[in-house]
Coordinates of C-alpha atoms and ligand atoms in Angstrom, one line a residue:
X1 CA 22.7 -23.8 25.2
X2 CA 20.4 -22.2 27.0
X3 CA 19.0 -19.0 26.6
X4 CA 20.9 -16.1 29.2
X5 CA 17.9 -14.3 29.2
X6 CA 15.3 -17.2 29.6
X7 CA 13.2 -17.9 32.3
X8 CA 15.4 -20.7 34.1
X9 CA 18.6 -18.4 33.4
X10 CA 17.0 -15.7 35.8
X11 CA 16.6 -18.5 38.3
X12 CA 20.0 -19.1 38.2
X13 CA 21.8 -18.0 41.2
X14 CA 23.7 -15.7 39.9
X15 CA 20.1 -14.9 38.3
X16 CA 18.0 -14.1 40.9
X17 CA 19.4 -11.3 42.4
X18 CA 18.8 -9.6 38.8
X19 CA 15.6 -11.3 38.5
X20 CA 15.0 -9.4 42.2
X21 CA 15.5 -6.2 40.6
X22 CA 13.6 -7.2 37.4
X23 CA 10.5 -8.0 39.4
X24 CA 9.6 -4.8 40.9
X25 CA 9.1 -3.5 37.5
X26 CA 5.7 -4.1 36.3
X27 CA 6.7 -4.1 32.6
X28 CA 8.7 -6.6 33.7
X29 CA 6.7 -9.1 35.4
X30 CA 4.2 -8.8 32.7
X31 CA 6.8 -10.0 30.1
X32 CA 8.3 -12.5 32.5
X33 CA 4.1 -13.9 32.9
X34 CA 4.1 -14.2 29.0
X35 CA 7.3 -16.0 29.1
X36 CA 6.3 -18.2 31.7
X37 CA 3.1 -19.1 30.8
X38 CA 4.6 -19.9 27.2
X39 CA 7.4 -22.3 28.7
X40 CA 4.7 -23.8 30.9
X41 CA 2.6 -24.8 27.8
X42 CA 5.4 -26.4 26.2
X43 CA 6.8 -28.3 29.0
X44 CA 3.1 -29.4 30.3
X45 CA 2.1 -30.8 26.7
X46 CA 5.8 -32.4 26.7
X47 CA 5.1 -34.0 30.3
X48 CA 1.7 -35.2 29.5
X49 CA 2.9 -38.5 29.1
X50 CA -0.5 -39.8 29.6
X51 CA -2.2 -38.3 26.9
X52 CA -4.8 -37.1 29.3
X53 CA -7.7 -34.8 27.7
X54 CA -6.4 -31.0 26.6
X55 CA -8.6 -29.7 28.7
X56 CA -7.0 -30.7 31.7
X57 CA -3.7 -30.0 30.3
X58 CA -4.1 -26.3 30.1
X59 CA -6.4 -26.6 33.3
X60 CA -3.0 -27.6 34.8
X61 CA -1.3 -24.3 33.5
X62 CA -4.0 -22.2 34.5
X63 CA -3.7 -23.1 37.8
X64 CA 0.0 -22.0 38.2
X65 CA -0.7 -19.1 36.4
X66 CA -3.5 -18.2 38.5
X67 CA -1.1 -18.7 41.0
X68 CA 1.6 -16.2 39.3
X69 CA -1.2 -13.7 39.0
X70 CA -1.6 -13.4 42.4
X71 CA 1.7 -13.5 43.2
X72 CA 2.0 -10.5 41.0
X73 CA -0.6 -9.0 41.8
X74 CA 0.8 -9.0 46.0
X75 CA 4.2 -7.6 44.5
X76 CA 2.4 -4.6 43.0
X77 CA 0.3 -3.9 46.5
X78 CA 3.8 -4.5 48.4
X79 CA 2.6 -7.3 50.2
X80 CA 5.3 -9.5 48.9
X81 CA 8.7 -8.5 50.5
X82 CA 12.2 -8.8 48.9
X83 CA 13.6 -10.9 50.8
X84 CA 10.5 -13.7 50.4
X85 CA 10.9 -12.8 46.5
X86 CA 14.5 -14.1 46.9
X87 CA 13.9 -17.2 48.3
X88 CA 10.6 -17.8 46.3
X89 CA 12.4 -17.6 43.0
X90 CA 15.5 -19.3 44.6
X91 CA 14.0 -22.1 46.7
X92 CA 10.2 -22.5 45.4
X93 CA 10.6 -21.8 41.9
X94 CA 13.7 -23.3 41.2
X95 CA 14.1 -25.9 43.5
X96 CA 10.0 -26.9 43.3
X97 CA 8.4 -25.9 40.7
X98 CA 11.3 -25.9 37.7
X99 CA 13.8 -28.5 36.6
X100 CA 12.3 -31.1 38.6
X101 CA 13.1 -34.0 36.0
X102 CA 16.8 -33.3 36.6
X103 CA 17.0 -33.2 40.4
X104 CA 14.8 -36.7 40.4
X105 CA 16.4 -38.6 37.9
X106 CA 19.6 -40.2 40.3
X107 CA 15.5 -41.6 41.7
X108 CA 14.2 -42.4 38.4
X109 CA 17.2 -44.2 37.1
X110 CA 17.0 -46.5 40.6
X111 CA 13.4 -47.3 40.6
X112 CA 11.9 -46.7 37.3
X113 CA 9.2 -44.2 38.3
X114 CA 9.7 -40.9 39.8
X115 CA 9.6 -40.1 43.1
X116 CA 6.9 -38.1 45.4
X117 CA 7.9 -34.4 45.4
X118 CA 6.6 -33.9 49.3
X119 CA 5.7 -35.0 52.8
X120 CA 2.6 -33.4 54.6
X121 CA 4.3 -33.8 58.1
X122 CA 2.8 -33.4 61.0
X123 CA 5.3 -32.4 63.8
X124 CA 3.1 -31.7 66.9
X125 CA -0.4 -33.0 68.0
X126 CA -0.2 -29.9 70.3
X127 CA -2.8 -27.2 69.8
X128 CA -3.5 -23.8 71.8
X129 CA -7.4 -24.1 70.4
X130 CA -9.9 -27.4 70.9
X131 CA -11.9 -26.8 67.7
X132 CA -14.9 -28.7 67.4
X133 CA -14.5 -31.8 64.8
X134 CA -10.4 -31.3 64.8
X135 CA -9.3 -33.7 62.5
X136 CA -6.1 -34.2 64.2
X137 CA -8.4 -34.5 68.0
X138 CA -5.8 -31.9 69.2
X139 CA -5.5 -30.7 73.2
X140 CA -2.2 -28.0 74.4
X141 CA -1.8 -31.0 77.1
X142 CA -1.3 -33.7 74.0
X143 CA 2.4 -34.3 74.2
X144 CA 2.8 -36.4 70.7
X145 CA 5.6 -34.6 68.8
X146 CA 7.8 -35.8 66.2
X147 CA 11.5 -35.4 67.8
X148 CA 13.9 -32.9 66.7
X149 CA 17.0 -35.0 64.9
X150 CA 14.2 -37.3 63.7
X151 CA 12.5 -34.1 61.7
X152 CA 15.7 -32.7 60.6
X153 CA 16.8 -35.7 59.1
X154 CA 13.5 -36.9 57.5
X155 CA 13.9 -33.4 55.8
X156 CA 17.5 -33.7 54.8
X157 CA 16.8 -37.6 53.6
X158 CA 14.0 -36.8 50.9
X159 CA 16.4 -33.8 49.7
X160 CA 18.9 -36.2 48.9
X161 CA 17.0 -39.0 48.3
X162 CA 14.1 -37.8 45.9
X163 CA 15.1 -34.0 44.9
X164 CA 12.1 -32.9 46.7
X165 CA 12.4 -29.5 48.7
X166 CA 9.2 -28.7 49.4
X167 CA 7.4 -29.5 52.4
X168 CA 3.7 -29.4 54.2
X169 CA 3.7 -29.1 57.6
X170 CA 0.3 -29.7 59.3
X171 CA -1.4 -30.5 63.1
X172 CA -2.1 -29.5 65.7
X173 CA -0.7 -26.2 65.6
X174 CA 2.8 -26.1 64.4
X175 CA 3.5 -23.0 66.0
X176 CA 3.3 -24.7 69.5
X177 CA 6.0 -27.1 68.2
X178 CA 9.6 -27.8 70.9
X179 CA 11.4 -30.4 70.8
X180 CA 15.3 -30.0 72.3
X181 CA 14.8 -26.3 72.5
X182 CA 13.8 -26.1 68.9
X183 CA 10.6 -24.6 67.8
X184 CA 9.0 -24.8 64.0
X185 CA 10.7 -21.8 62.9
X186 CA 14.3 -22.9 64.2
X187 CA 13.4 -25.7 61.9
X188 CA 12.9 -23.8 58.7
X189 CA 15.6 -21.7 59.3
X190 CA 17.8 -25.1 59.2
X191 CA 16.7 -25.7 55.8
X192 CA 17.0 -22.8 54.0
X193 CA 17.1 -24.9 50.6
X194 CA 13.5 -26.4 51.2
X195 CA 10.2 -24.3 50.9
X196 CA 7.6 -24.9 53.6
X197 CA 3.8 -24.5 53.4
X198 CA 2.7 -24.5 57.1
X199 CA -1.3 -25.1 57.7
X200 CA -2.0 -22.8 61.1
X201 CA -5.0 -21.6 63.2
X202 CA -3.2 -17.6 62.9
X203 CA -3.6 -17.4 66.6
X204 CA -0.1 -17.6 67.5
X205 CA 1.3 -15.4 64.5
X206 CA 2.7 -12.4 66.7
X207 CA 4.2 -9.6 65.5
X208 CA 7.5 -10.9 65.8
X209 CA 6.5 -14.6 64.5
X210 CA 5.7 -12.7 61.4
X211 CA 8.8 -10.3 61.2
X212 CA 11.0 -13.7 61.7
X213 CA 8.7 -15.3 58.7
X214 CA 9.3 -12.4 56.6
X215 CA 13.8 -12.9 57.8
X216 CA 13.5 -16.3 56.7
X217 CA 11.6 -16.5 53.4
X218 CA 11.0 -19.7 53.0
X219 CA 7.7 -20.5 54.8
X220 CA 4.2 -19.5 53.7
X221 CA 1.4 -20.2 56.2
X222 CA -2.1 -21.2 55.4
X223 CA -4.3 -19.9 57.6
X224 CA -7.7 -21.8 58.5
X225 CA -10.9 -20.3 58.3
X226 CA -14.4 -21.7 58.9
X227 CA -16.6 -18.7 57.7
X228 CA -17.5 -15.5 58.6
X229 CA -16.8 -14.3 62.3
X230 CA -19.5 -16.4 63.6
X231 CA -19.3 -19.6 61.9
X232 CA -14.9 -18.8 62.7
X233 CA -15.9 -18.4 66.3
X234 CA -18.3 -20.8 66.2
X235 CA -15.8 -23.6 65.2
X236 CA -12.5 -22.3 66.8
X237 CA -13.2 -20.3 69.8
X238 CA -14.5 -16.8 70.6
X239 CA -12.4 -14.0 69.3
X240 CA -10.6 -16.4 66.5
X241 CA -11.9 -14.8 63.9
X242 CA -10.4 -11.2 65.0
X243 CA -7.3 -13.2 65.8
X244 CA -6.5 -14.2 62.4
X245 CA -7.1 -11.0 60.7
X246 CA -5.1 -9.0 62.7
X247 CA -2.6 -12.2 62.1
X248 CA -3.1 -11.1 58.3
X249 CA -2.5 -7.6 58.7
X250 CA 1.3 -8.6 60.5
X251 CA 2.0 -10.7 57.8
X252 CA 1.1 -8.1 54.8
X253 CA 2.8 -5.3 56.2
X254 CA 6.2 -7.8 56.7
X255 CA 5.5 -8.9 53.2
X256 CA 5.2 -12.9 53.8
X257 CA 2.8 -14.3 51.5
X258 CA -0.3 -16.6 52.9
X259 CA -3.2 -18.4 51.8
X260 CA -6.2 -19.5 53.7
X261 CA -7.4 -23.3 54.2
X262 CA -11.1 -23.7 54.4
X263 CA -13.0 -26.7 55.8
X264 CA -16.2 -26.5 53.6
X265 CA -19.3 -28.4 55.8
X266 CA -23.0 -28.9 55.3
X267 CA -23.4 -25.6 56.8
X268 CA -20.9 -23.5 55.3
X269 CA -20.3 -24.8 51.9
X270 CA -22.4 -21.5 49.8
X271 CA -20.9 -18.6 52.7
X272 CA -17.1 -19.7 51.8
X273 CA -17.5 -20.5 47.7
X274 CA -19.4 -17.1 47.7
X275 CA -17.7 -14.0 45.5
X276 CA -18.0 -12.0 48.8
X277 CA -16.3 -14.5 51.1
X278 CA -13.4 -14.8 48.5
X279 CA -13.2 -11.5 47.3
X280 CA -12.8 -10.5 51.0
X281 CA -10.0 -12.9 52.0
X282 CA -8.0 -12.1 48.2
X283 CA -8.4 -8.2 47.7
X284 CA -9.0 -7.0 51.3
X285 CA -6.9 -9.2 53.3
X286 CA -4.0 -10.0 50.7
X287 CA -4.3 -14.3 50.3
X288 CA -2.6 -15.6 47.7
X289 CA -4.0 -19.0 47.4
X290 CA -6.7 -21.0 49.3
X291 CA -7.3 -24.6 50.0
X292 CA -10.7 -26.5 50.2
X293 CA -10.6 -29.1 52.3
X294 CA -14.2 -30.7 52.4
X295 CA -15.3 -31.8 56.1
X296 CA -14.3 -35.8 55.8
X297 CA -15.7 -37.6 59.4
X298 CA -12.4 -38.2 60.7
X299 CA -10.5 -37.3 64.1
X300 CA -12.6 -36.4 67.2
X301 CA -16.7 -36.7 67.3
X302 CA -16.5 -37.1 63.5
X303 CA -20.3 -37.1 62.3
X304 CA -21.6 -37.6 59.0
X305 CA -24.2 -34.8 58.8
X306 CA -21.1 -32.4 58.5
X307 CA -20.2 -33.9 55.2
X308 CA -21.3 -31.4 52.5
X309 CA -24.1 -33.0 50.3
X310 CA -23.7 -34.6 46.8
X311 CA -25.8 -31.4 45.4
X312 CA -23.2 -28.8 47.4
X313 CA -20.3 -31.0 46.3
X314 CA -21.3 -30.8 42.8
X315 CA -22.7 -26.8 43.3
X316 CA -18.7 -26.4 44.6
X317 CA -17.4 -27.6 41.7
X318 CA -19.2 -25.0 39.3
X319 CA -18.1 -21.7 41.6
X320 CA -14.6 -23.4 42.2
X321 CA -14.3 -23.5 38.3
X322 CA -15.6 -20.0 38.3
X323 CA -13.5 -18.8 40.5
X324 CA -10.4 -20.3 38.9
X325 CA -11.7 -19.4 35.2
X326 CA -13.1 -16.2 35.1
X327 CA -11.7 -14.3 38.5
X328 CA -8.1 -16.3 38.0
X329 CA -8.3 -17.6 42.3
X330 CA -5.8 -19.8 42.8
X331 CA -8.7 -22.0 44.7
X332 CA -8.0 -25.8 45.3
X333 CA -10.5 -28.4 46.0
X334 CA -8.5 -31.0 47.8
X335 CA -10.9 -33.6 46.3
X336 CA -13.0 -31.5 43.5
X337 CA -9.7 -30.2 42.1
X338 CA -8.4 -34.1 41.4
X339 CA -7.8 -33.4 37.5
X340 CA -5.4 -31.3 38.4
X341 CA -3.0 -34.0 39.8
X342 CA -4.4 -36.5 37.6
X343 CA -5.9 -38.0 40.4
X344 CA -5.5 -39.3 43.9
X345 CA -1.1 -38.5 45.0
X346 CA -1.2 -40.1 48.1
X347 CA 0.8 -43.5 49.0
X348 CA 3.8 -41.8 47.4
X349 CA 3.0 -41.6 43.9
X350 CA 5.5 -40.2 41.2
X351 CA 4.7 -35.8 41.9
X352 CA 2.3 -36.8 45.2
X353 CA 3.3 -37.3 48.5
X354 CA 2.6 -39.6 52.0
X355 CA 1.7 -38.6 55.9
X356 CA 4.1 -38.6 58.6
X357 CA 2.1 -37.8 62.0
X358 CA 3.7 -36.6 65.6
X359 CA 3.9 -40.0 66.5
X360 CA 6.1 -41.1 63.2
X361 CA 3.3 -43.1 62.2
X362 CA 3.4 -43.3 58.3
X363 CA -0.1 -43.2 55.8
X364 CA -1.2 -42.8 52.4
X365 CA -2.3 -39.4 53.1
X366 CA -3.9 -37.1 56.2
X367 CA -7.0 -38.1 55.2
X368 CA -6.3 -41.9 54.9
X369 CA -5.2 -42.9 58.9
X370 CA -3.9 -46.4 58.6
X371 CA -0.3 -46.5 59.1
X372 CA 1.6 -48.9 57.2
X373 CA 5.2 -48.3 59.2
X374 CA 6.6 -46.0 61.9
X375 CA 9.5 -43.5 61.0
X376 CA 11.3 -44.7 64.3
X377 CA 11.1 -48.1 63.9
X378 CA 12.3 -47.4 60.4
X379 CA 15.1 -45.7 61.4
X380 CA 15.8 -48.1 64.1
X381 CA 16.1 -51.0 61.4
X382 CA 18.7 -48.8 59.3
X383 CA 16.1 -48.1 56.9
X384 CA 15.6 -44.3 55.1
X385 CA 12.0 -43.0 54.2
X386 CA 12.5 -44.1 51.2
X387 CA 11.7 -47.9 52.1
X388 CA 7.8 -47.2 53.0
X389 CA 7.7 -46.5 49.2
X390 CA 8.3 -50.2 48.7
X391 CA 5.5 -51.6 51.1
X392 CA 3.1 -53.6 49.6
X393 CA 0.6 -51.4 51.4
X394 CA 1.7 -48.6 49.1
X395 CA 2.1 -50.2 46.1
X396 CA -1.3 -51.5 46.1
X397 CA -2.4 -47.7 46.6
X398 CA -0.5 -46.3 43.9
X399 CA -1.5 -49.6 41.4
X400 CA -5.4 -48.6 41.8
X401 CA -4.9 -44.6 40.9
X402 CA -2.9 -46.0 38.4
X403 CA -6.0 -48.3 36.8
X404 CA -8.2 -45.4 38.1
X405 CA -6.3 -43.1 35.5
X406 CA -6.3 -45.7 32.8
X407 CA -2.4 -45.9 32.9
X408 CA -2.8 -49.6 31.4
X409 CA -4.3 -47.9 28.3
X410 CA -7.0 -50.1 28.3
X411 CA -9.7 -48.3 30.0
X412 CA -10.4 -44.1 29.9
X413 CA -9.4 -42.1 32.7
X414 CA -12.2 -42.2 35.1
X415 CA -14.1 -39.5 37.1
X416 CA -11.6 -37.3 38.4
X417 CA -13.7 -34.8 40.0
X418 CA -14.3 -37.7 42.6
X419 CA -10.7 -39.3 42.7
X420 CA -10.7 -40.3 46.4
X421 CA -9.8 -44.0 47.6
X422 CA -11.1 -43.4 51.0
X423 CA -14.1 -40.3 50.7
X424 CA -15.3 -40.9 47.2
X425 CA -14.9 -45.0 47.1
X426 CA -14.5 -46.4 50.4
X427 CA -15.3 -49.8 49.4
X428 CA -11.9 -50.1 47.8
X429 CA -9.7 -48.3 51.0
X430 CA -11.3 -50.4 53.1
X431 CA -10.8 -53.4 51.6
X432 CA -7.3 -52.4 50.9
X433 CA -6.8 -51.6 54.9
X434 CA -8.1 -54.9 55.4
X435 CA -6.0 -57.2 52.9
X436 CA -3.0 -55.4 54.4
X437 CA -3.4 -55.3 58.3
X438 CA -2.4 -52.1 58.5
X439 CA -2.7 -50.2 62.1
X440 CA -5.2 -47.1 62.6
X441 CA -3.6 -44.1 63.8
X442 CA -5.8 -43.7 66.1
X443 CA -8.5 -44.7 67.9
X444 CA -11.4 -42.7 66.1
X445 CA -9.9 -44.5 63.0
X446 CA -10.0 -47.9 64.6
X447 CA -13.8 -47.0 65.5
X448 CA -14.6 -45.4 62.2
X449 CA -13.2 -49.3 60.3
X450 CA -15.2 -51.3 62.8
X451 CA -18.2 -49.0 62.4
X452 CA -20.9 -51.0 60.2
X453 CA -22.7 -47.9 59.9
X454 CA -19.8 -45.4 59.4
X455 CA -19.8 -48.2 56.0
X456 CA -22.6 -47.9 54.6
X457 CA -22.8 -44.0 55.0
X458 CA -19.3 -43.5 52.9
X459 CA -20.2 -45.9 50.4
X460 CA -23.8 -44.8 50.1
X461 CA -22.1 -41.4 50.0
X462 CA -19.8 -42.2 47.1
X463 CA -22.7 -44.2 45.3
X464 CA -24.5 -40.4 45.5
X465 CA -21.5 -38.2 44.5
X466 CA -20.5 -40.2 41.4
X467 CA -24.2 -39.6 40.4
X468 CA -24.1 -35.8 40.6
X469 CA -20.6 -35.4 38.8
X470 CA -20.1 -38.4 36.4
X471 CA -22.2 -36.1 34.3
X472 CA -20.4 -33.9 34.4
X473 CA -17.0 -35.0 34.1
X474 CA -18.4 -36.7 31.1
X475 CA -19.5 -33.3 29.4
X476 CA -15.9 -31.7 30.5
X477 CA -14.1 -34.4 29.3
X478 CA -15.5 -36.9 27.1
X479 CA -13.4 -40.3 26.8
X480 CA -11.7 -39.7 23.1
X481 CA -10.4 -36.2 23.4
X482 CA -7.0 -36.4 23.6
X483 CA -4.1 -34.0 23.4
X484 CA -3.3 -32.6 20.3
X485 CA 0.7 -33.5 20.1
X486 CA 2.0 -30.6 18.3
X487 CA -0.6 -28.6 19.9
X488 CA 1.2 -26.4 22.3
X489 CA -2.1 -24.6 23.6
X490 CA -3.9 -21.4 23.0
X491 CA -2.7 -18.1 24.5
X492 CA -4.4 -17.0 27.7
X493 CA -5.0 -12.9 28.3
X494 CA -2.8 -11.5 30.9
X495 CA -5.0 -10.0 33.8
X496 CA -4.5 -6.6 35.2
Ligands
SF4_501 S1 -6.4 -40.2 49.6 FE1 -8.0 -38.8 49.0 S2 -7.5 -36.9 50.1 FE2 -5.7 -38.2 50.1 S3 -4.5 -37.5 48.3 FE3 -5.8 -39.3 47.7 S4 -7.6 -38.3 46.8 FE4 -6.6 -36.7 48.1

């Protein structure tokens, strides 16, 4: 039986509303950090299947600590309101980050893996801004959105399909979503049961955008940020920058919690790693969690000078580990980070995820535009989502982070601070694009696969990269540490 008082009890139903109360005491949360990082330990060195290194093991734990930190840290400034407490613990914790074997085993006992635990969807190409480099390529006049009933049921279907509740929604700018009188927000409040992480330029965040955010719960916006005012404005549009922190200040004073997402370039890689930057954007303005997303030359006028250079890749990596070791920043690299998924989780991997753009077109990931199916078609054929898990296209994907992680046993896990099919070893996504006629999204990725030069500038790229941090990731984890079994990890200090 389990224990009444334990961790999961208190994310009962019945629990939560006691766990509520429980929270605002600081005692409390304290005890409940102990417990949790305890139970975490346990159920990380139980999961760890792979026998990956220790090292990454705990570096797994710290980073949903790290994440708890800050989390408790925003209750004790009140920037975290009740209501968004209710549904974290209800929705996010429960339903994403505990008892995740359970919901996915109907899954596991059908197709002998488990399944992804997201999408990243993308509903609308629409954007109210034209920033320079836009990944996406977004106008206001581009029309491309994902239909209403199609996004509702691609929602409902990997519910009851994979257990996952958890989505990422991405752009354009979600917040200039319609589609049959529905906006984004009508959306989330339709699926009160699934947590959403929405990426967003801030701009549109009103004051009654936030109060509605704060009503719902269930959505935590990530807002981008180039820089400073100037590099912001630069990139975005003059007066973003002012924009997204009075954005900030409607969303700490309705308590919903946010993050900020950060392309790191060339030109801005030390200003948005530096102490100042981040202690700015955590203590001042009340982030929870940021993303890194290194510049990759995709989507409109990509360029390669924008790239950040093997030496800033591999100076990132040392303040990143900084940050996340000694100041306890939830900070994610999306590529750096990699041993904390144990590599690449695009193409649907067991815990990853796939790419569904505005048009239903379906990739490996947002970074990896070569769509294997289309969600309408899909649908029009009787299948569910779950069928582009099957493709070969995917399968192929998912078989090479699988060798890349040394799931065969036969070789080590490889470098995992440079995990990336398509940035860090292009050689191998091209070739895979190739063998399996998959269609570009669009026509900047057509250009960028016929682009001799475009070639030889990511390979000679990944060729420089893997000489800067296969060093290193040979000093962090050398090839026969592995995990201690019994070993259930050492204790880490509560901050604060
Ligand atoms: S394809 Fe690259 S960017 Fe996408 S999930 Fe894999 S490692 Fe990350």
């Amino acid at each position: 039986m389990k224990n009444p008082i334990g961790l999961q009890g208190l994310l009962t139903k019945g629990g939560a509303t006691a766990a509520e109360t429980l929270i605002q005491s600081k005692a409390a949360r304290r005890w409940l950090l102990r417990r949790a990082d305890r139970m975490l330990a346990r159920s990380l060195q139980a999961q760890n299947f792979r026998h990956m290194p220790e090292r990454m093991v705990h570096m797994r734990r710290r980073a949903v600590m790290n994440l708890l930190y800050t989390l408790d840290h925003g209750i004790e400034r009140g920037t975290v309101g009740r209501r968004v407490l209710r549904s974290l613990l209800s929705t996010f914790i429960r339903n994403v980050l505990l008892g995740e074997e359970d919901r996915m085993q109907p899954f596991y006992e059908k197709f002998g893996r488990y399944p992804p635990t997201f999408l990243t969807i993308s509903p609308t190409k629409r954007c109210n801004l034209q920033c320079n480099g836009c990944y996406a390529g977004s106008t206001l006049a581009d029309r491309s959105t994902l239909d209403y009933e199609v996004l509702t049921r691609l929602l409902k279907e990997k519910r009851q399909e994979w257990g996952s509740h958890f989505s990422v929604i991405s752009g354009g700018e979600p917040l200039t979503y319609r589609s049959r009188g529905r906006q984004m927000l009508d959306v989330v409040a339709e699926h009160p049961d699934e947590f959403f992480m929405m990426y967003t330029n801030g701009t549109l965040i009103t004051e009654a955008v936030a109060e509605r955010m704060a009503q719902l719960g269930n959505i935590s916006p990530a807002i981008s940020v180039e820089g400073w005012e100037a590099e912001t404005d630069e990139y975005r549009g003059a007066g973003v920058f002012r924009k997204i922190t009075e954005a900030m200040e409607r969303l700490r004073r309705h308590g919903v919690p946010f993050g900020i997402s950060v392309t790191a370039t060339s030109q801005n890689a030390e200003t948005v790693l530096s102490d100042e930057f981040i202690d700015y954007f955590y203590d001042e303005q009340g982030a929870l969690y940021s993303w890194i997303f290194q510049y990759m030359p995709i989507g409109r006028s990509y360029t390669m000078d924008r790239l950040v250079t093997p030496e800033q890749r591999k100076w990132m990596l040392e303040r990143e580990m900084k940050l996340f070791y000694e100041k306890n920043r939830f900070v994610v690299d999306f590529w750096n980070s990699g041993a904390l998924s144990f590599g690449c989780i695009a193409a649907g991997r067991s815990g990853g995820f796939f790419y569904v753009d505005w048009d239903g077109n379906l990739s490996p990931c947002v970074f990896f535009p070569y769509a294997v199916d289309n969600l309408y078609d899909m649908y029009e054929r009787g299948d569910t989502i779950t069928s582009v898990l099957e493709t070969d296209y995917f399968k192929r994907i998912r078989a090479w982070q699988d060798a890349y992680r040394g799931d065969d046993g036969e070789k080590p896990v490889r470098n995992l601070f440079i995990p990336c099919p398509i940035r860090d070893h292009y050689d191998i996504a091209k070739r895979i694009v190739g063998e399996h006629h998959v269609k570009p999204i669009d026509g900047d990725a057509q250009i960028a696969l016929e682009d001799p030069e475009y070639h030889r500038g990511m390979k000679d790229y990944g060729e420089r990269i893997a000489v800067e941090l296969d060093p290193m990731w040979e000093k962090m984890f050398p090839p026969q540490e592995t995990v201690a079994q019994e070993s259930t990890g050492e204790k880490q200090r509560i901050p604060g």
